[in-house]
Amino acid sequence: MYQGSCLCGKVQYKLLSDPQRVSSCHCTMCQKQHGAAFATYGNLPKADLVYVAGADLLASYNSSAKIERKFCKECGSSLEWCGSAEHPNWTSITLSTLDTPFNPETITQIFTETKACWLETN
Ligand SMILES: [Zn+2]
Ligand SMILES: [Zn+2]
């Protein structure tokens, strides 16, 4: 079981299954939301993400008609991306908010056509 939290620590969650199909998304929306070159997400069934504290502090922003990006309204940490039409019962958790070490076997780089020009990759 994995545990995670936001920057201020008021939102805490646990994962009942391993995050799957981990990807680093370089799309411009993830860049803006995270204030970073890319955002790394792991996918899991919605039922396997359990908020154990601070669920009332979660705010959500619709970056498109169905896509919800959830974040802590106290500290701004991005926590969840959900609403995919293809996978309605799944959600994506930001890997960087995990407190339990998790090292995915592979990370797929997506939307690399909008990769930040200053991002060094090898
Ligand atoms: Zn917070
Ligand atoms: Zn993205």
mmCIF file of N, CA and C and ligand atoms in Angstrom:
data_model
loop_
_atom_site.group_PDB
_atom_site.id
_atom_site.type_symbol
_atom_site.label_atom_id
_atom_site.label_comp_id
_atom_site.label_asym_id
_atom_site.label_seq_id
_atom_site.Cartn_x
_atom_site.Cartn_y
_atom_site.Cartn_z
ATOM 1 N N MET A 1 0.846 -1.201 0.000
ATOM 2 C CA MET A 1 0.000 0.000 0.000
ATOM 3 C C MET A 1 0.886 1.257 0.000
ATOM 4 N N TYR A 2 0.447 2.239 -0.742
ATOM 5 C CA TYR A 2 1.222 3.475 -0.866
ATOM 6 C C TYR A 2 0.490 4.615 -0.171
ATOM 7 N N GLN A 3 1.284 5.540 0.384
ATOM 8 C CA GLN A 3 0.691 6.716 1.001
ATOM 9 C C GLN A 3 1.255 7.962 0.357
ATOM 10 N N GLY A 4 0.424 9.004 0.329
ATOM 11 C CA GLY A 4 0.870 10.253 -0.261
ATOM 12 C C GLY A 4 0.202 11.426 0.418
ATOM 13 N N SER A 5 0.718 12.624 0.138
ATOM 14 C CA SER A 5 0.164 13.833 0.751
ATOM 15 C C SER A 5 0.539 15.051 -0.084
ATOM 16 N N CYS A 6 -0.146 16.155 0.202
ATOM 17 C CA CYS A 6 0.140 17.415 -0.485
ATOM 18 C C CYS A 6 1.267 18.152 0.248
ATOM 19 N N LEU A 7 1.626 19.317 -0.253
ATOM 20 C CA LEU A 7 2.729 20.080 0.348
ATOM 21 C C LEU A 7 2.462 20.471 1.799
ATOM 22 N N CYS A 8 1.253 20.935 2.102
ATOM 23 C CA CYS A 8 0.960 21.363 3.480
ATOM 24 C C CYS A 8 0.649 20.178 4.386
ATOM 25 N N GLY A 9 0.416 19.015 3.796
ATOM 26 C CA GLY A 9 0.203 17.797 4.575
ATOM 27 C C GLY A 9 -1.220 17.583 5.038
ATOM 28 N N LYS A 10 -2.122 18.518 4.675
ATOM 29 C CA LYS A 10 -3.494 18.379 5.176
ATOM 30 C C LYS A 10 -4.308 17.376 4.360
ATOM 31 N N VAL A 11 -3.953 17.241 3.078
ATOM 32 C CA VAL A 11 -4.606 16.214 2.260
ATOM 33 C C VAL A 11 -3.694 14.988 2.268
ATOM 34 N N GLN A 12 -4.253 13.864 2.694
ATOM 35 C CA GLN A 12 -3.482 12.624 2.730
ATOM 36 C C GLN A 12 -4.293 11.526 2.075
ATOM 37 N N TYR A 13 -3.605 10.676 1.350
ATOM 38 C CA TYR A 13 -4.311 9.585 0.661
ATOM 39 C C TYR A 13 -3.511 8.308 0.749
ATOM 40 N N LYS A 14 -4.193 7.220 0.444
ATOM 41 C CA LYS A 14 -3.502 5.942 0.288
ATOM 42 C C LYS A 14 -3.971 5.300 -1.009
ATOM 43 N N LEU A 15 -3.113 4.477 -1.575
ATOM 44 C CA LEU A 15 -3.422 3.747 -2.795
ATOM 45 C C LEU A 15 -3.504 2.270 -2.447
ATOM 46 N N LEU A 16 -4.576 1.641 -2.893
ATOM 47 C CA LEU A 16 -4.768 0.231 -2.564
ATOM 48 C C LEU A 16 -4.175 -0.682 -3.624
ATOM 49 N N SER A 17 -3.698 -0.097 -4.723
ATOM 50 C CA SER A 17 -3.020 -0.909 -5.742
ATOM 51 C C SER A 17 -1.883 -0.086 -6.327
ATOM 52 N N ASP A 18 -0.976 -0.775 -7.010
ATOM 53 C CA ASP A 18 0.167 -0.087 -7.607
ATOM 54 C C ASP A 18 -0.276 0.847 -8.724
ATOM 55 N N PRO A 19 0.299 2.054 -8.787
ATOM 56 C CA PRO A 19 0.043 2.901 -9.957
ATOM 57 C C PRO A 19 0.546 2.170 -11.218
ATOM 58 N N GLN A 20 -0.223 2.287 -12.297
ATOM 59 C CA GLN A 20 0.121 1.595 -13.543
ATOM 60 C C GLN A 20 0.303 2.607 -14.670
ATOM 61 N N ARG A 21 0.918 2.115 -15.772
ATOM 62 C CA ARG A 21 1.080 2.931 -16.987
ATOM 63 C C ARG A 21 1.509 4.369 -16.633
ATOM 64 N N VAL A 22 2.641 4.468 -15.978
ATOM 65 C CA VAL A 22 3.127 5.779 -15.539
ATOM 66 C C VAL A 22 3.603 6.588 -16.746
ATOM 67 N N SER A 23 3.209 7.848 -16.776
ATOM 68 C CA SER A 23 3.657 8.701 -17.883
ATOM 69 C C SER A 23 4.044 10.078 -17.377
ATOM 70 N N SER A 24 5.008 10.665 -18.074
ATOM 71 C CA SER A 24 5.355 12.067 -17.850
ATOM 72 C C SER A 24 4.753 12.857 -18.996
ATOM 73 N N CYS A 25 3.855 13.777 -18.636
ATOM 74 C CA CYS A 25 3.116 14.514 -19.659
ATOM 75 C C CYS A 25 3.712 15.909 -19.844
ATOM 76 N N HIS A 26 4.105 16.182 -21.082
ATOM 77 C CA HIS A 26 4.727 17.463 -21.422
ATOM 78 C C HIS A 26 3.739 18.410 -22.101
ATOM 79 N N CYS A 27 2.435 18.167 -21.949
ATOM 80 C CA CYS A 27 1.457 19.052 -22.600
ATOM 81 C C CYS A 27 1.458 20.419 -21.914
ATOM 82 N N THR A 28 1.000 21.426 -22.628
ATOM 83 C CA THR A 28 1.076 22.791 -22.094
ATOM 84 C C THR A 28 0.152 22.977 -20.882
ATOM 85 N N MET A 29 -0.932 22.199 -20.815
ATOM 86 C CA MET A 29 -1.822 22.330 -19.660
ATOM 87 C C MET A 29 -1.151 21.814 -18.396
ATOM 88 N N CYS A 30 -0.468 20.665 -18.499
ATOM 89 C CA CYS A 30 0.257 20.151 -17.320
ATOM 90 C C CYS A 30 1.384 21.094 -16.933
ATOM 91 N N GLN A 31 2.053 21.675 -17.936
ATOM 92 C CA GLN A 31 3.131 22.622 -17.623
ATOM 93 C C GLN A 31 2.592 23.797 -16.824
ATOM 94 N N LYS A 32 1.482 24.355 -17.291
ATOM 95 C CA LYS A 32 0.896 25.512 -16.600
ATOM 96 C C LYS A 32 0.416 25.136 -15.205
ATOM 97 N N GLN A 33 -0.296 24.014 -15.115
ATOM 98 C CA GLN A 33 -0.863 23.664 -13.818
ATOM 99 C C GLN A 33 0.209 23.377 -12.783
ATOM 100 N N HIS A 34 1.266 22.683 -13.203
ATOM 101 C CA HIS A 34 2.303 22.293 -12.258
ATOM 102 C C HIS A 34 3.404 23.347 -12.118
ATOM 103 N N GLY A 35 3.440 24.318 -13.041
ATOM 104 C CA GLY A 35 4.523 25.294 -13.024
ATOM 105 C C GLY A 35 5.856 24.602 -13.219
ATOM 106 N N ALA A 36 5.859 23.563 -14.029
ATOM 107 C CA ALA A 36 7.042 22.715 -14.186
ATOM 108 C C ALA A 36 7.111 22.230 -15.627
ATOM 109 N N ALA A 37 8.238 21.626 -15.988
ATOM 110 C CA ALA A 37 8.428 21.187 -17.371
ATOM 111 C C ALA A 37 7.459 20.078 -17.770
ATOM 112 N N PHE A 38 7.115 19.236 -16.822
ATOM 113 C CA PHE A 38 6.183 18.138 -17.126
ATOM 114 C C PHE A 38 5.576 17.628 -15.826
ATOM 115 N N ALA A 39 4.560 16.802 -15.943
ATOM 116 C CA ALA A 39 3.893 16.215 -14.782
ATOM 117 C C ALA A 39 3.903 14.704 -14.943
ATOM 118 N N THR A 40 4.227 13.999 -13.876
ATOM 119 C CA THR A 40 4.280 12.538 -13.950
ATOM 120 C C THR A 40 3.103 11.949 -13.181
ATOM 121 N N TYR A 41 2.350 11.109 -13.887
ATOM 122 C CA TYR A 41 1.137 10.516 -13.318
ATOM 123 C C TYR A 41 1.178 8.996 -13.394
ATOM 124 N N GLY A 42 0.603 8.360 -12.376
ATOM 125 C CA GLY A 42 0.365 6.920 -12.422
ATOM 126 C C GLY A 42 -1.136 6.684 -12.373
ATOM 127 N N ASN A 43 -1.600 5.656 -13.061
ATOM 128 C CA ASN A 43 -3.033 5.388 -13.165
ATOM 129 C C ASN A 43 -3.454 4.240 -12.262
ATOM 130 N N LEU A 44 -4.646 4.379 -11.724
ATOM 131 C CA LEU A 44 -5.200 3.283 -10.928
ATOM 132 C C LEU A 44 -6.721 3.397 -10.899
ATOM 133 N N PRO A 45 -7.419 2.281 -10.557
ATOM 134 C CA PRO A 45 -8.881 2.369 -10.465
ATOM 135 C C PRO A 45 -9.269 3.409 -9.413
ATOM 136 N N LYS A 46 -10.316 4.189 -9.721
ATOM 137 C CA LYS A 46 -10.761 5.243 -8.796
ATOM 138 C C LYS A 46 -10.980 4.714 -7.383
ATOM 139 N N ALA A 47 -11.530 3.503 -7.290
ATOM 140 C CA ALA A 47 -11.858 2.930 -5.987
ATOM 141 C C ALA A 47 -10.607 2.651 -5.165
ATOM 142 N N ASP A 48 -9.433 2.598 -5.821
ATOM 143 C CA ASP A 48 -8.195 2.290 -5.112
ATOM 144 C C ASP A 48 -7.473 3.534 -4.593
ATOM 145 N N LEU A 49 -8.040 4.699 -4.851
ATOM 146 C CA LEU A 49 -7.496 5.940 -4.288
ATOM 147 C C LEU A 49 -8.417 6.372 -3.148
ATOM 148 N N VAL A 50 -7.887 6.366 -1.940
ATOM 149 C CA VAL A 50 -8.705 6.673 -0.767
ATOM 150 C C VAL A 50 -8.100 7.881 -0.047
ATOM 151 N N TYR A 51 -8.890 8.942 0.087
ATOM 152 C CA TYR A 51 -8.419 10.096 0.855
ATOM 153 C C TYR A 51 -8.660 9.812 2.322
ATOM 154 N N VAL A 52 -7.602 9.877 3.113
ATOM 155 C CA VAL A 52 -7.734 9.577 4.536
ATOM 156 C C VAL A 52 -7.795 10.848 5.379
ATOM 157 N N ALA A 53 -7.425 11.981 4.795
ATOM 158 C CA ALA A 53 -7.532 13.262 5.498
ATOM 159 C C ALA A 53 -7.636 14.378 4.470
ATOM 160 N N GLY A 54 -8.344 15.431 4.829
ATOM 161 C CA GLY A 54 -8.375 16.641 4.019
ATOM 162 C C GLY A 54 -9.164 16.575 2.729
ATOM 163 N N ALA A 55 -10.032 15.603 2.578
ATOM 164 C CA ALA A 55 -10.808 15.508 1.336
ATOM 165 C C ALA A 55 -11.610 16.790 1.092
ATOM 166 N N ASP A 56 -12.002 17.476 2.176
ATOM 167 C CA ASP A 56 -12.766 18.717 2.056
ATOM 168 C C ASP A 56 -11.904 19.879 1.549
ATOM 169 N N LEU A 57 -10.589 19.689 1.524
ATOM 170 C CA LEU A 57 -9.695 20.741 1.021
ATOM 171 C C LEU A 57 -9.395 20.572 -0.460
ATOM 172 N N LEU A 58 -9.931 19.528 -1.065
ATOM 173 C CA LEU A 58 -9.672 19.317 -2.482
ATOM 174 C C LEU A 58 -10.502 20.275 -3.313
ATOM 175 N N ALA A 59 -9.841 20.988 -4.206
ATOM 176 C CA ALA A 59 -10.546 21.817 -5.169
ATOM 177 C C ALA A 59 -10.321 21.173 -6.526
ATOM 178 N N SER A 60 -11.164 21.504 -7.492
ATOM 179 C CA SER A 60 -10.943 20.903 -8.785
ATOM 180 C C SER A 60 -11.143 21.925 -9.888
ATOM 181 N N TYR A 61 -10.356 21.776 -10.915
ATOM 182 C CA TYR A 61 -10.405 22.678 -12.063
ATOM 183 C C TYR A 61 -10.633 21.844 -13.318
ATOM 184 N N ASN A 62 -11.645 22.231 -14.103
ATOM 185 C CA ASN A 62 -11.892 21.549 -15.368
ATOM 186 C C ASN A 62 -11.028 22.184 -16.449
ATOM 187 N N SER A 63 -9.965 21.488 -16.846
ATOM 188 C CA SER A 63 -9.082 22.037 -17.873
ATOM 189 C C SER A 63 -9.656 21.788 -19.268
ATOM 190 N N SER A 64 -10.623 20.904 -19.359
ATOM 191 C CA SER A 64 -11.442 20.751 -20.570
ATOM 192 C C SER A 64 -12.792 20.241 -20.094
ATOM 193 N N ALA A 65 -13.727 20.018 -21.024
ATOM 194 C CA ALA A 65 -15.113 19.753 -20.623
ATOM 195 C C ALA A 65 -15.222 18.674 -19.551
ATOM 196 N N LYS A 66 -14.482 17.575 -19.721
ATOM 197 C CA LYS A 66 -14.665 16.454 -18.790
ATOM 198 C C LYS A 66 -13.493 16.246 -17.847
ATOM 199 N N ILE A 67 -12.344 16.819 -18.193
ATOM 200 C CA ILE A 67 -11.142 16.532 -17.402
ATOM 201 C C ILE A 67 -11.086 17.412 -16.151
ATOM 202 N N GLU A 68 -10.971 16.740 -15.014
ATOM 203 C CA GLU A 68 -10.863 17.440 -13.734
ATOM 204 C C GLU A 68 -9.454 17.303 -13.191
ATOM 205 N N ARG A 69 -8.876 18.416 -12.776
ATOM 206 C CA ARG A 69 -7.571 18.406 -12.127
ATOM 207 C C ARG A 69 -7.790 18.823 -10.682
ATOM 208 N N LYS A 70 -7.512 17.909 -9.770
ATOM 209 C CA LYS A 70 -7.783 18.183 -8.354
ATOM 210 C C LYS A 70 -6.502 18.601 -7.650
ATOM 211 N N PHE A 71 -6.655 19.563 -6.761
ATOM 212 C CA PHE A 71 -5.501 20.102 -6.048
ATOM 213 C C PHE A 71 -5.913 20.535 -4.644
ATOM 214 N N CYS A 72 -4.912 20.688 -3.783
ATOM 215 C CA CYS A 72 -5.175 21.152 -2.425
ATOM 216 C C CYS A 72 -5.371 22.659 -2.461
ATOM 217 N N LYS A 73 -6.521 23.127 -1.974
ATOM 218 C CA LYS A 73 -6.776 24.570 -2.053
ATOM 219 C C LYS A 73 -6.012 25.344 -0.997
ATOM 220 N N GLU A 74 -5.395 24.636 -0.075
ATOM 221 C CA GLU A 74 -4.568 25.294 0.936
ATOM 222 C C GLU A 74 -3.159 25.587 0.391
ATOM 223 N N CYS A 75 -2.542 24.596 -0.232
ATOM 224 C CA CYS A 75 -1.142 24.757 -0.652
ATOM 225 C C CYS A 75 -0.937 24.675 -2.163
ATOM 226 N N GLY A 76 -1.956 24.249 -2.912
ATOM 227 C CA GLY A 76 -1.850 24.239 -4.370
ATOM 228 C C GLY A 76 -1.276 22.974 -4.978
ATOM 229 N N SER A 77 -0.903 21.998 -4.160
ATOM 230 C CA SER A 77 -0.352 20.754 -4.719
ATOM 231 C C SER A 77 -1.339 20.094 -5.675
ATOM 232 N N SER A 78 -0.853 19.702 -6.843
ATOM 233 C CA SER A 78 -1.665 18.938 -7.789
ATOM 234 C C SER A 78 -1.698 17.492 -7.337
ATOM 235 N N LEU A 79 -2.877 16.927 -7.278
ATOM 236 C CA LEU A 79 -2.987 15.569 -6.759
ATOM 237 C C LEU A 79 -3.563 14.576 -7.764
ATOM 238 N N GLU A 80 -4.610 15.004 -8.498
ATOM 239 C CA GLU A 80 -5.354 14.014 -9.265
ATOM 240 C C GLU A 80 -5.797 14.585 -10.604
ATOM 241 N N TRP A 81 -5.790 13.727 -11.592
ATOM 242 C CA TRP A 81 -6.275 14.055 -12.945
ATOM 243 C C TRP A 81 -7.286 12.976 -13.274
ATOM 244 N N CYS A 82 -8.532 13.346 -13.571
ATOM 245 C CA CYS A 82 -9.511 12.294 -13.876
ATOM 246 C C CYS A 82 -10.565 12.808 -14.847
ATOM 247 N N GLY A 83 -11.386 11.890 -15.325
ATOM 248 C CA GLY A 83 -12.461 12.238 -16.248
ATOM 249 C C GLY A 83 -12.234 11.767 -17.669
ATOM 250 N N SER A 84 -11.215 10.912 -17.852
ATOM 251 C CA SER A 84 -10.945 10.398 -19.188
ATOM 252 C C SER A 84 -12.155 9.640 -19.734
ATOM 253 N N ALA A 85 -12.572 9.960 -20.944
ATOM 254 C CA ALA A 85 -13.732 9.297 -21.553
ATOM 255 C C ALA A 85 -13.451 7.814 -21.781
ATOM 256 N N GLU A 86 -12.196 7.480 -22.099
ATOM 257 C CA GLU A 86 -11.861 6.072 -22.390
ATOM 258 C C GLU A 86 -11.784 5.236 -21.113
ATOM 259 N N HIS A 87 -11.440 5.878 -19.996
ATOM 260 C CA HIS A 87 -11.250 5.129 -18.748
ATOM 261 C C HIS A 87 -12.010 5.814 -17.612
ATOM 262 N N PRO A 88 -13.357 5.808 -17.671
ATOM 263 C CA PRO A 88 -14.147 6.580 -16.697
ATOM 264 C C PRO A 88 -13.976 6.122 -15.249
ATOM 265 N N ASN A 89 -13.594 4.870 -15.044
ATOM 266 C CA ASN A 89 -13.472 4.375 -13.676
ATOM 267 C C ASN A 89 -12.045 4.415 -13.148
ATOM 268 N N TRP A 90 -11.193 5.124 -13.888
ATOM 269 C CA TRP A 90 -9.792 5.223 -13.480
ATOM 270 C C TRP A 90 -9.444 6.665 -13.168
ATOM 271 N N THR A 91 -8.414 6.833 -12.378
ATOM 272 C CA THR A 91 -7.916 8.171 -12.121
ATOM 273 C C THR A 91 -6.390 8.152 -12.205
ATOM 274 N N SER A 92 -5.804 9.324 -12.229
ATOM 275 C CA SER A 92 -4.349 9.439 -12.292
ATOM 276 C C SER A 92 -3.885 10.255 -11.109
ATOM 277 N N ILE A 93 -2.877 9.752 -10.428
ATOM 278 C CA ILE A 93 -2.354 10.431 -9.251
ATOM 279 C C ILE A 93 -0.970 10.997 -9.596
ATOM 280 N N THR A 94 -0.673 12.173 -9.051
ATOM 281 C CA THR A 94 0.654 12.755 -9.316
ATOM 282 C C THR A 94 1.698 11.969 -8.534
ATOM 283 N N LEU A 95 2.636 11.396 -9.254
ATOM 284 C CA LEU A 95 3.616 10.508 -8.618
ATOM 285 C C LEU A 95 4.468 11.238 -7.579
ATOM 286 N N SER A 96 4.664 12.546 -7.785
ATOM 287 C CA SER A 96 5.540 13.295 -6.875
ATOM 288 C C SER A 96 4.913 13.567 -5.518
ATOM 289 N N THR A 97 3.613 13.303 -5.372
ATOM 290 C CA THR A 97 3.000 13.506 -4.050
ATOM 291 C C THR A 97 3.045 12.230 -3.206
ATOM 292 N N LEU A 98 3.575 11.142 -3.780
ATOM 293 C CA LEU A 98 3.705 9.907 -3.001
ATOM 294 C C LEU A 98 4.771 10.086 -1.920
ATOM 295 N N ASP A 99 4.498 9.577 -0.733
ATOM 296 C CA ASP A 99 5.497 9.556 0.338
ATOM 297 C C ASP A 99 6.167 8.191 0.434
ATOM 298 N N THR A 100 5.506 7.179 -0.076
ATOM 299 C CA THR A 100 6.076 5.836 -0.096
ATOM 300 C C THR A 100 6.927 5.710 -1.364
ATOM 301 N N PRO A 101 8.157 5.232 -1.257
ATOM 302 C CA PRO A 101 8.970 5.091 -2.457
ATOM 303 C C PRO A 101 8.291 4.186 -3.491
ATOM 304 N N PHE A 102 8.271 4.632 -4.713
ATOM 305 C CA PHE A 102 7.713 3.835 -5.813
ATOM 306 C C PHE A 102 8.541 4.143 -7.043
ATOM 307 N N ASN A 103 9.147 3.135 -7.591
ATOM 308 C CA ASN A 103 10.012 3.323 -8.750
ATOM 309 C C ASN A 103 9.454 2.529 -9.924
ATOM 310 N N PRO A 104 8.691 3.184 -10.802
ATOM 311 C CA PRO A 104 8.064 2.446 -11.901
ATOM 312 C C PRO A 104 9.111 1.862 -12.850
ATOM 313 N N GLU A 105 8.785 0.703 -13.428
ATOM 314 C CA GLU A 105 9.726 0.059 -14.354
ATOM 315 C C GLU A 105 9.944 0.921 -15.589
ATOM 316 N N THR A 106 8.879 1.491 -16.092
ATOM 317 C CA THR A 106 9.008 2.346 -17.274
ATOM 318 C C THR A 106 8.137 3.589 -17.092
ATOM 319 N N ILE A 107 8.594 4.670 -17.655
ATOM 320 C CA ILE A 107 7.802 5.906 -17.680
ATOM 321 C C ILE A 107 7.715 6.343 -19.134
ATOM 322 N N THR A 108 6.498 6.438 -19.639
ATOM 323 C CA THR A 108 6.295 6.858 -21.019
ATOM 324 C C THR A 108 6.269 8.378 -21.087
ATOM 325 N N GLN A 109 7.000 8.939 -22.017
ATOM 326 C CA GLN A 109 7.003 10.387 -22.216
ATOM 327 C C GLN A 109 5.918 10.725 -23.245
ATOM 328 N N ILE A 110 4.956 11.549 -22.855
ATOM 329 C CA ILE A 110 3.881 11.896 -23.798
ATOM 330 C C ILE A 110 3.819 13.408 -24.042
ATOM 331 N N PHE A 111 3.240 13.764 -25.175
ATOM 332 C CA PHE A 111 3.154 15.168 -25.624
ATOM 333 C C PHE A 111 4.537 15.834 -25.649
ATOM 334 N N THR A 112 5.524 15.073 -26.111
ATOM 335 C CA THR A 112 6.895 15.610 -26.136
ATOM 336 C C THR A 112 7.068 16.692 -27.201
ATOM 337 N N GLU A 113 6.073 16.816 -28.098
ATOM 338 C CA GLU A 113 6.180 17.870 -29.112
ATOM 339 C C GLU A 113 6.094 19.266 -28.483
ATOM 340 N N THR A 114 5.557 19.336 -27.248
ATOM 341 C CA THR A 114 5.525 20.636 -26.570
ATOM 342 C C THR A 114 6.497 20.657 -25.383
ATOM 343 N N LYS A 115 7.492 19.769 -25.436
ATOM 344 C CA LYS A 115 8.506 19.725 -24.361
ATOM 345 C C LYS A 115 9.167 21.100 -24.207
ATOM 346 N N ALA A 116 9.393 21.510 -22.957
ATOM 347 C CA ALA A 116 10.044 22.808 -22.690
ATOM 348 C C ALA A 116 11.423 22.841 -23.341
ATOM 349 N N CYS A 117 11.718 23.944 -24.031
ATOM 350 C CA CYS A 117 12.975 24.015 -24.785
ATOM 351 C C CYS A 117 14.189 24.022 -23.853
ATOM 352 N N TRP A 118 13.972 24.366 -22.569
ATOM 353 C CA TRP A 118 15.077 24.431 -21.621
ATOM 354 C C TRP A 118 15.263 23.140 -20.836
ATOM 355 N N LEU A 119 14.395 22.145 -21.134
ATOM 356 C CA LEU A 119 14.478 20.886 -20.391
ATOM 357 C C LEU A 119 15.637 20.046 -20.925
ATOM 358 N N GLU A 120 16.562 19.720 -20.044
ATOM 359 C CA GLU A 120 17.702 18.887 -20.440
ATOM 360 C C GLU A 120 17.294 17.433 -20.317
ATOM 361 N N THR A 121 17.416 16.681 -21.360
ATOM 362 C CA THR A 121 17.176 15.246 -21.283
ATOM 363 C C THR A 121 18.353 14.526 -21.892
ATOM 364 N N ASN A 122 18.554 13.301 -21.452
ATOM 365 C CA ASN A 122 19.664 12.552 -22.038
ATOM 366 C C ASN A 122 19.155 11.386 -22.869
HETATM 367 ZN ZN ZN B 1 -2.064 21.038 0.950
HETATM 368 ZN ZN ZN B 2 -0.633 16.883 -19.733
#
